[in-house]
Tab-separated table of C-alpha atoms in Angstrom:
chain	number	residue	atom	x	y	z
A	127	MET	CA	17.737	27.522	-18.827
A	128	THR	CA	18.829	24.312	-21.218
A	129	PHE	CA	21.293	21.793	-19.016
A	130	THR	CA	23.336	19.161	-21.493
A	131	GLY	CA	23.873	15.827	-20.816
A	132	GLU	CA	27.580	16.893	-18.956
A	133	ASP	CA	25.122	18.765	-17.206
A	134	HIS	CA	23.574	16.284	-15.457
A	135	ALA	CA	26.517	14.326	-14.575
A	136	TYR	CA	27.603	16.242	-13.181
A	137	MET	CA	24.774	17.252	-10.418
A	138	ALA	CA	24.525	13.391	-10.394
A	139	ARG	CA	27.875	12.864	-9.266
A	140	ALA	CA	27.339	15.923	-7.009
A	141	LEU	CA	24.066	14.275	-5.334
A	142	ALA	CA	25.492	11.487	-4.994
A	143	LEU	CA	28.697	12.338	-2.824
A	144	THR	CA	25.538	14.291	-0.089
A	145	ALA	CA	24.898	10.731	1.117
A	146	ARG	CA	29.194	10.980	2.447
A	147	GLY	CA	28.179	13.820	4.962
A	148	ARG	CA	24.085	12.597	5.475
A	149	ASP	CA	24.415	11.534	8.691
A	150	THR	CA	27.563	13.999	10.151
A	151	ALA	CA	26.855	17.327	8.828
A	152	SER	CA	23.784	18.519	10.886
A	153	PRO	CA	22.983	21.261	11.997
A	154	ASN	CA	24.122	22.287	7.794
A	155	PRO	CA	22.916	20.662	4.921
A	156	SER	CA	25.117	17.755	3.120
A	157	VAL	CA	26.070	19.583	-0.062
A	158	GLY	CA	27.894	18.445	-2.571
A	159	CYS	CA	30.194	19.866	-4.782
A	160	VAL	CA	32.186	18.952	-9.039
A	161	ILE	CA	34.205	21.133	-10.008
A	162	ALA	CA	34.679	20.030	-14.239
A	163	ARG	CA	36.054	21.726	-17.017
A	164	ALA	CA	36.281	20.883	-20.887
A	165	GLY	CA	35.169	17.389	-19.925
A	166	LYS	CA	37.674	16.969	-17.576
A	167	VAL	CA	36.761	16.619	-13.223
A	168	LEU	CA	39.024	19.096	-11.387
A	169	GLY	CA	38.045	18.474	-8.321
A	170	GLU	CA	34.996	17.403	-6.163
A	171	GLY	CA	34.757	18.089	-2.366
A	172	TRP	CA	31.154	17.441	0.756
A	173	HIS	CA	30.372	18.891	3.799
A	174	GLU	CA	31.059	16.347	6.122
A	175	ARG	CA	30.857	18.251	9.312
A	176	ALA	CA	29.392	21.980	10.604
A	177	GLY	CA	32.060	23.820	11.258
A	178	GLU	CA	34.783	22.362	9.279
A	179	ALA	CA	35.419	23.357	4.763
A	180	HIS	CA	31.836	23.629	2.903
A	181	ALA	CA	31.919	21.318	-0.360
A	182	GLU	CA	32.917	23.908	-2.269
A	183	VAL	CA	35.887	24.493	-0.940
A	184	ARG	CA	36.864	21.083	-0.266
A	185	ALA	CA	36.764	20.390	-4.055
A	186	ILE	CA	38.244	23.463	-5.040
A	187	ALA	CA	41.177	22.539	-2.354
A	188	ALA	CA	40.999	18.995	-3.975
A	189	ALA	CA	41.620	20.449	-7.564
A	190	LYS	CA	44.814	19.610	-8.694
A	191	GLU	CA	45.156	22.586	-11.873
A	192	SER	CA	43.691	25.671	-11.036
A	193	VAL	CA	39.512	25.827	-11.855
A	194	GLU	CA	39.722	29.264	-13.589
A	195	GLY	CA	37.055	29.187	-15.745
A	196	ALA	CA	35.531	26.365	-15.272
A	197	THR	CA	32.100	25.367	-13.797
A	198	ALA	CA	31.176	24.318	-9.738
A	199	TYR	CA	27.842	22.306	-9.514
A	200	VAL	CA	26.287	22.190	-6.888
A	201	THR	CA	23.730	21.071	-4.924
A	202	LEU	CA	22.810	24.179	-3.047
A	203	GLU	CA	23.114	27.811	-3.548
A	204	PRO	CA	26.822	28.540	-2.715
A	205	CYS	CA	25.770	30.809	0.904
A	206	ASN	CA	27.315	35.139	1.370
A	207	HIS	CA	27.339	34.845	4.954
A	208	HIS	CA	29.499	34.019	8.048
A	209	GLY	CA	28.602	30.818	10.176
A	210	ARG	CA	31.626	29.468	11.262
A	211	THR	CA	33.556	28.952	8.055
A	212	PRO	CA	33.578	31.826	5.034
A	213	PRO	CA	31.541	32.471	2.638
A	214	CYS	CA	31.712	30.100	-0.279
A	215	VAL	CA	31.401	33.111	-2.375
A	216	ASP	CA	34.625	34.178	-1.681
A	217	ALA	CA	36.392	31.462	-2.349
A	218	LEU	CA	34.629	30.548	-5.610
A	219	LEU	CA	35.335	34.527	-6.118
A	220	ALA	CA	38.934	34.098	-5.135
A	221	ALA	CA	39.787	31.003	-7.536
A	222	LYS	CA	37.671	32.833	-10.208
A	223	ILE	CA	34.796	29.364	-11.262
A	224	GLY	CA	33.992	30.687	-14.564
A	225	ARG	CA	30.021	29.334	-13.692
A	226	VAL	CA	28.367	28.177	-10.841
A	227	VAL	CA	24.927	25.259	-11.535
A	228	ALA	CA	22.789	25.283	-8.143
A	229	ALA	CA	20.580	22.404	-8.376
A	230	MET	CA	18.573	24.745	-5.480
A	231	GLU	CA	18.028	28.231	-4.524
A	232	ASP	CA	18.970	27.657	-0.108
A	233	PRO	CA	16.033	28.182	1.077
A	234	ASN	CA	17.910	29.760	5.097
A	235	PRO	CA	17.285	33.389	4.933
A	236	LEU	CA	20.493	34.326	5.148
A	237	VAL	CA	21.359	33.083	1.709
A	238	LYS	CA	17.324	32.356	-0.819
A	239	GLY	CA	18.988	34.146	-3.081
A	240	LYS	CA	22.230	36.169	-2.379
A	241	GLY	CA	24.448	33.834	-2.672
A	242	ALA	CA	23.303	33.345	-6.706
A	243	GLN	CA	22.632	37.247	-7.002
A	244	ARG	CA	26.340	38.593	-5.798
A	245	LEU	CA	28.904	35.486	-7.510
A	246	ARG	CA	26.467	37.264	-10.943
A	247	ASP	CA	27.057	40.608	-9.649
A	248	ALA	CA	30.724	39.457	-10.360
A	249	GLY	CA	30.445	38.403	-13.625
A	250	VAL	CA	30.437	34.673	-12.885
A	251	GLN	CA	27.080	32.743	-15.141
A	252	VAL	CA	25.427	31.166	-12.658
A	253	ASP	CA	22.644	28.749	-13.030
A	254	VAL	CA	19.932	27.238	-11.144
A	255	GLY	CA	17.640	24.629	-11.401
A	256	LEU	CA	18.514	21.433	-12.844
A	257	MET	CA	18.046	17.933	-10.899
A	258	GLN	CA	15.997	19.850	-8.343
A	259	SER	CA	13.426	17.804	-6.790
A	260	GLU	CA	16.552	16.078	-6.675
A	261	ALA	CA	18.311	17.821	-4.012
A	262	THR	CA	14.926	18.675	-2.370
A	263	GLU	CA	15.404	15.255	-1.566
A	264	ALA	CA	18.472	15.184	-0.930
A	265	HIS	CA	18.295	17.905	1.666
A	266	ARG	CA	15.054	17.650	2.595
A	267	GLY	CA	15.487	17.671	6.653
A	268	PHE	CA	17.202	20.659	6.468
A	269	VAL	CA	14.880	22.374	3.915
A	270	THR	CA	11.964	21.880	5.594
A	271	ARG	CA	14.046	23.101	8.849
A	272	MET	CA	14.143	25.933	6.920
A	273	THR	CA	10.445	25.453	5.902
A	274	LEU	CA	8.430	24.827	8.768
A	275	GLY	CA	10.733	25.558	11.445
A	276	ARG	CA	11.034	22.325	12.628
A	277	PRO	CA	12.525	18.848	11.374
A	278	TRP	CA	12.181	16.001	8.605
A	279	MET	CA	9.840	14.023	11.088
A	280	ARG	CA	9.597	9.977	10.757
A	281	ILE	CA	7.673	7.032	12.284
A	282	LYS	CA	9.702	3.783	12.106
A	283	SER	CA	7.553	0.986	13.809
A	284	ALA	CA	7.495	-2.514	13.705
A	285	ALA	CA	4.131	-4.208	12.680
A	286	SER	CA	2.530	-8.066	11.835
A	287	LEU	CA	0.931	-8.117	8.904
A	288	ASP	CA	-2.557	-7.373	10.797
A	289	GLY	CA	-0.797	-4.173	11.671
A	290	ARG	CA	-0.001	-5.235	15.655
A	291	ILE	CA	3.192	-3.938	17.175
A	292	ALA	CA	2.539	-5.860	20.121
A	293	LEU	CA	0.743	-8.333	21.414
A	294	ALA	CA	-2.328	-7.482	24.054
A	295	ASN	CA	0.326	-7.599	27.339
A	296	GLY	CA	2.934	-5.790	25.577
A	297	GLU	CA	5.402	-7.878	24.175
A	298	SER	CA	7.068	-6.735	20.930
A	299	GLN	CA	10.218	-8.098	21.346
A	300	TRP	CA	11.129	-9.805	18.770
A	301	ILE	CA	8.555	-8.857	15.692
A	302	THR	CA	10.933	-8.481	12.545
A	303	GLY	CA	14.008	-10.376	11.919
A	304	GLU	CA	17.338	-9.560	12.358
A	305	ILE	CA	18.603	-7.711	8.806
A	306	ALA	CA	15.847	-5.554	9.446
A	307	ARG	CA	16.353	-4.493	13.102
A	308	ARG	CA	20.396	-3.503	11.585
A	309	ASP	CA	17.876	-1.409	8.761
A	310	VAL	CA	16.354	0.364	12.066
A	311	HIS	CA	19.783	1.457	13.366
A	312	VAL	CA	21.197	2.482	9.778
A	313	LEU	CA	17.688	4.755	9.529
A	314	ARG	CA	19.216	6.212	13.191
A	315	ALA	CA	22.255	6.243	12.375
A	316	ARG	CA	21.031	8.598	9.675
A	317	SER	CA	19.321	10.226	12.331
A	318	CYS	CA	19.795	13.850	14.946
A	319	ALA	CA	17.594	12.414	16.892
A	320	MET	CA	14.636	10.052	18.689
A	321	LEU	CA	11.737	10.111	19.937
A	322	THR	CA	10.331	8.140	21.823
A	323	GLY	CA	7.100	8.462	24.603
A	324	ILE	CA	7.452	7.291	27.882
A	325	GLY	CA	4.808	5.234	27.342
A	326	THR	CA	7.469	2.778	25.371
A	327	VAL	CA	10.502	3.746	28.572
A	328	LEU	CA	8.306	1.770	31.131
A	329	ARG	CA	7.296	-0.502	28.924
A	330	ASP	CA	10.282	-1.724	26.417
A	331	ASP	CA	13.170	0.485	28.104
A	332	PRO	CA	14.989	1.312	25.105
A	333	GLN	CA	18.399	2.504	25.130
A	334	LEU	CA	17.630	4.679	20.929
A	335	THR	CA	20.591	4.473	20.398
A	336	VAL	CA	22.695	3.130	16.685
A	337	ARG	CA	25.027	0.254	17.345
A	338	HIS	CA	24.195	-2.801	14.649
A	339	VAL	CA	26.232	-0.187	11.983
A	340	PRO	CA	29.061	1.990	12.195
A	341	ALA	CA	28.082	5.424	12.876
A	342	THR	CA	30.272	8.285	13.098
A	343	ARG	CA	28.049	10.056	15.534
A	344	GLN	CA	25.183	9.170	17.963
A	345	PRO	CA	21.574	10.663	17.259
A	346	LYS	CA	20.265	12.576	20.513
A	347	ARG	CA	17.595	11.084	22.182
A	348	VAL	CA	14.130	13.167	23.046
A	349	LEU	CA	11.991	12.248	25.817
A	350	ILE	CA	8.194	13.052	26.038
A	351	ASP	CA	7.430	12.249	29.740
A	352	SER	CA	4.866	14.880	30.413
A	353	ARG	CA	4.533	13.759	34.366
A	354	LEU	CA	8.370	12.751	34.807
A	355	ASP	CA	7.950	8.921	35.538
A	356	VAL	CA	10.882	7.422	33.718
A	357	PRO	CA	12.358	5.797	35.815
A	358	LEU	CA	16.527	6.508	37.056
A	359	GLU	CA	17.240	3.066	36.218
A	360	ALA	CA	16.671	4.069	32.319
A	361	LYS	CA	18.496	2.937	29.454
A	362	ILE	CA	17.794	6.271	28.271
A	363	LEU	CA	19.336	8.052	31.242
A	364	GLN	CA	22.435	5.947	30.682
A	365	GLY	CA	25.323	6.865	28.441
A	366	GLU	CA	24.813	10.546	26.949
A	367	PRO	CA	22.093	12.836	28.539
A	368	PRO	CA	18.768	13.044	27.139
A	369	LEU	CA	16.981	15.279	26.266
A	370	ILE	CA	13.468	15.261	28.110
A	371	PHE	CA	10.255	17.218	27.244
A	372	THR	CA	7.534	17.887	30.499
A	373	VAL	CA	4.803	20.128	31.667
A	374	SER	CA	5.872	18.417	35.259
A	375	THR	CA	5.795	20.812	38.100
A	376	ASP	CA	7.260	18.721	40.674
A	377	ALA	CA	10.996	19.934	41.215
A	378	ASP	CA	11.974	16.735	43.207
A	379	LYS	CA	11.760	14.372	40.467
A	380	ARG	CA	12.613	16.975	38.329
A	381	LYS	CA	16.396	17.847	40.185
A	382	ARG	CA	16.504	13.926	40.667
A	383	ILE	CA	16.177	13.086	36.788
A	384	GLU	CA	18.993	16.327	36.733
A	385	ALA	CA	21.200	14.988	38.367
A	386	THR	CA	21.774	11.676	36.094
A	387	GLY	CA	22.970	14.539	33.400
A	388	ALA	CA	19.658	14.974	32.085
A	389	GLU	CA	18.488	17.877	30.492
A	390	VAL	CA	14.717	18.574	31.607
A	391	VAL	CA	12.211	20.991	29.404
A	392	THR	CA	9.340	22.915	30.584
A	393	ALA	CA	7.475	22.246	26.930
A	394	PRO	CA	3.947	23.945	26.494
A	395	ILE	CA	1.145	22.982	27.850
A	396	ASP	CA	-1.343	20.997	24.968
A	397	PRO	CA	-4.496	23.444	24.508
A	398	LYS	CA	-6.957	20.863	24.149
A	399	LYS	CA	-5.507	17.820	25.882
A	400	PRO	CA	-4.621	19.135	29.475
A	401	GLY	CA	-1.209	17.400	31.165
A	402	LYS	CA	0.267	16.248	28.031
A	403	THR	CA	2.706	18.634	25.693
A	404	ASP	CA	2.292	20.146	22.741
A	405	LEU	CA	3.746	18.611	19.984
A	406	VAL	CA	3.493	20.756	17.777
A	407	ALA	CA	5.559	23.203	20.230
A	408	ILE	CA	8.007	19.784	20.675
A	409	ALA	CA	8.392	19.754	17.019
A	410	GLN	CA	9.508	23.228	17.033
A	411	GLU	CA	12.394	23.614	20.089
A	412	LEU	CA	13.632	20.344	17.625
A	413	GLY	CA	13.592	22.557	14.620
A	414	LYS	CA	15.389	25.552	17.286
A	415	ARG	CA	17.980	23.475	17.818
A	416	GLY	CA	19.566	21.539	14.564
A	417	PHE	CA	17.972	18.902	14.209
A	418	ASN	CA	17.109	18.381	10.712
A	419	GLU	CA	15.646	14.525	10.579
A	420	VAL	CA	14.180	13.162	13.592
A	421	THR	CA	13.043	9.412	13.597
A	422	VAL	CA	10.542	8.084	15.834
A	423	GLU	CA	10.300	5.462	17.894
A	424	THR	CA	6.981	4.815	20.133
A	425	GLY	CA	4.316	3.661	20.775
A	426	ALA	CA	0.271	3.185	19.608
A	427	LYS	CA	-0.856	6.382	21.498
A	428	LEU	CA	2.165	8.900	20.635
A	429	ASN	CA	1.932	7.811	17.285
A	430	GLY	CA	-1.308	8.917	17.000
A	431	SER	CA	-0.730	12.292	19.154
A	432	LEU	CA	1.947	12.549	16.495
A	433	VAL	CA	0.385	11.915	13.120
A	434	ALA	CA	-2.799	14.051	14.559
A	435	ALA	CA	-0.671	17.144	15.353
A	436	GLY	CA	0.560	17.013	12.185
A	437	VAL	CA	4.426	16.360	12.518
A	438	ILE	CA	5.799	14.042	10.722
A	439	ASP	CA	5.541	13.835	7.175
A	440	GLU	CA	7.192	10.260	6.922
A	441	LEU	CA	5.915	6.187	8.141
A	442	VAL	CA	8.606	3.505	7.389
A	443	LEU	CA	7.200	0.789	8.395
A	444	TYR	CA	8.554	-3.648	8.740
A	445	PHE	CA	6.125	-5.817	8.158
A	446	ALA	CA	6.265	-9.560	10.111
A	447	PRO	CA	4.885	-12.496	8.268
A	448	LEU	CA	2.651	-13.011	10.598
A	449	VAL	CA	-0.309	-12.100	12.210
A	450	LEU	CA	-1.644	-10.953	16.235
A	451	GLY	CA	-4.855	-10.639	15.346
A	452	THR	CA	-7.329	-7.967	16.643
A	453	GLY	CA	-6.661	-7.818	20.598
A	454	ALA	CA	-2.274	-7.176	19.820
A	455	GLN	CA	-1.645	-3.169	19.963
A	456	GLY	CA	-2.503	-1.136	16.166
A	457	LEU	CA	0.217	0.506	15.027
A	458	PHE	CA	-2.140	4.418	15.507
A	459	ASP	CA	-3.837	5.412	18.694
A	460	PHE	CA	-6.817	7.518	16.621
A	461	PRO	CA	-9.989	8.440	17.748
A	462	ASP	CA	-12.981	6.221	15.546
A	463	LEU	CA	-13.418	7.428	12.260
A	464	THR	CA	-17.044	8.368	11.199
A	465	SER	CA	-16.370	8.376	7.345
A	466	LEU	CA	-13.378	7.202	4.710
A	467	SER	CA	-13.055	10.964	4.026
A	468	ASP	CA	-11.841	12.257	7.185
A	469	ALA	CA	-8.225	8.985	6.393
A	470	LYS	CA	-5.214	10.319	6.802
A	471	ARG	CA	-3.791	9.769	3.270
A	472	LEU	CA	-0.195	8.893	2.702
A	473	ARG	CA	2.058	8.281	-0.574
A	474	ILE	CA	3.548	5.022	-1.164
A	475	LEU	CA	7.211	5.231	-1.779
A	476	ASP	CA	8.718	2.412	-1.929
A	477	VAL	CA	8.174	-1.408	-0.633
A	478	ARG	CA	11.131	-3.973	-0.350
A	479	PHE	CA	11.867	-6.765	1.754
A	480	VAL	CA	14.510	-6.032	3.699
A	481	GLY	CA	15.511	-10.282	5.064
A	482	GLU	CA	12.321	-12.092	5.827
A	483	ASP	CA	9.664	-9.058	5.679
A	484	LEU	CA	8.686	-5.867	3.964
A	485	ARG	CA	10.210	-2.209	3.980
A	486	LEU	CA	7.176	0.300	3.091
A	487	THR	CA	8.046	3.554	2.673
A	488	ALA	CA	5.166	6.393	2.435
A	489	ARG	CA	5.427	9.593	3.400
A	490	PHE	CA	1.627	12.533	3.748
A	491	GLY	CA	0.449	15.355	1.403
A	492	SER	CA	1.757	15.738	-2.209
């Protein structure tokens, strides 16, 4: 299929619309839609929140004239199943759309190929694959959850230029500047959940909330606490109740923590690390709960364990223009390597200044 320059322009606009629902649409994907005919945009829409109208329905409703025979540019294949809302395919057929251009097939098994086929069966021209890589990026959390059964997971950390995240005594506030810290809150705002470990809670007592930028929701706070050592006065137990994963069988501790409103979940034990939670199983559970993107803010030990478990997709590292020396704590706690071939390899996507600090984004895999 050959797409025109006009097709590309309208799909680019639909992809831009996905950002408007990015922070709020989960567990659904933040789909964007543009409806056009004869070089004129008739309507556009995006999916903002689960349970509310999908992008296609909003675009049809926004049109000031009939969209009969028009082309709908959608960043994801229209759905053909009943969820909290009726199928988008029904709305497109009722509006007599003549052509649908979808950036990518929906990876959800309930939809995958079925929406496009039903449209074709009804006589609608359907073309799939325009700007597919861009759409995969826009919907990366949802795609990861549908294909791997877990969220897209990123580690965020602040470090010195020599890769140290805290002094030997644990002092780490603040390595980076105010502008970088505000940028972190933008990252939190787009996250469905924030994950940390008990070591970080005991050392830093973080809130893990969005405070320095506008936010229409707060991410779910998730704590990995194998022995249920979280203090009852910890900030993570204040406000919206967190989700706590543990392998502890201490009923008294559990009862006291649950009395604060927290949800305590018994996680499987890591078969390779007795007494520790199975991090792969935890990632899968977060996927089952509908979290598309999870940001990790924790220390070197859990950072290293999550990377070793293969559940981290991305690193977002903020480097401050200072050095802390070999005695300070590093970014990742790994067993010593004996060969460079065993090193974890990443692909650097972006490097930019954020105030006086440097933000580096890198990903595992191709």
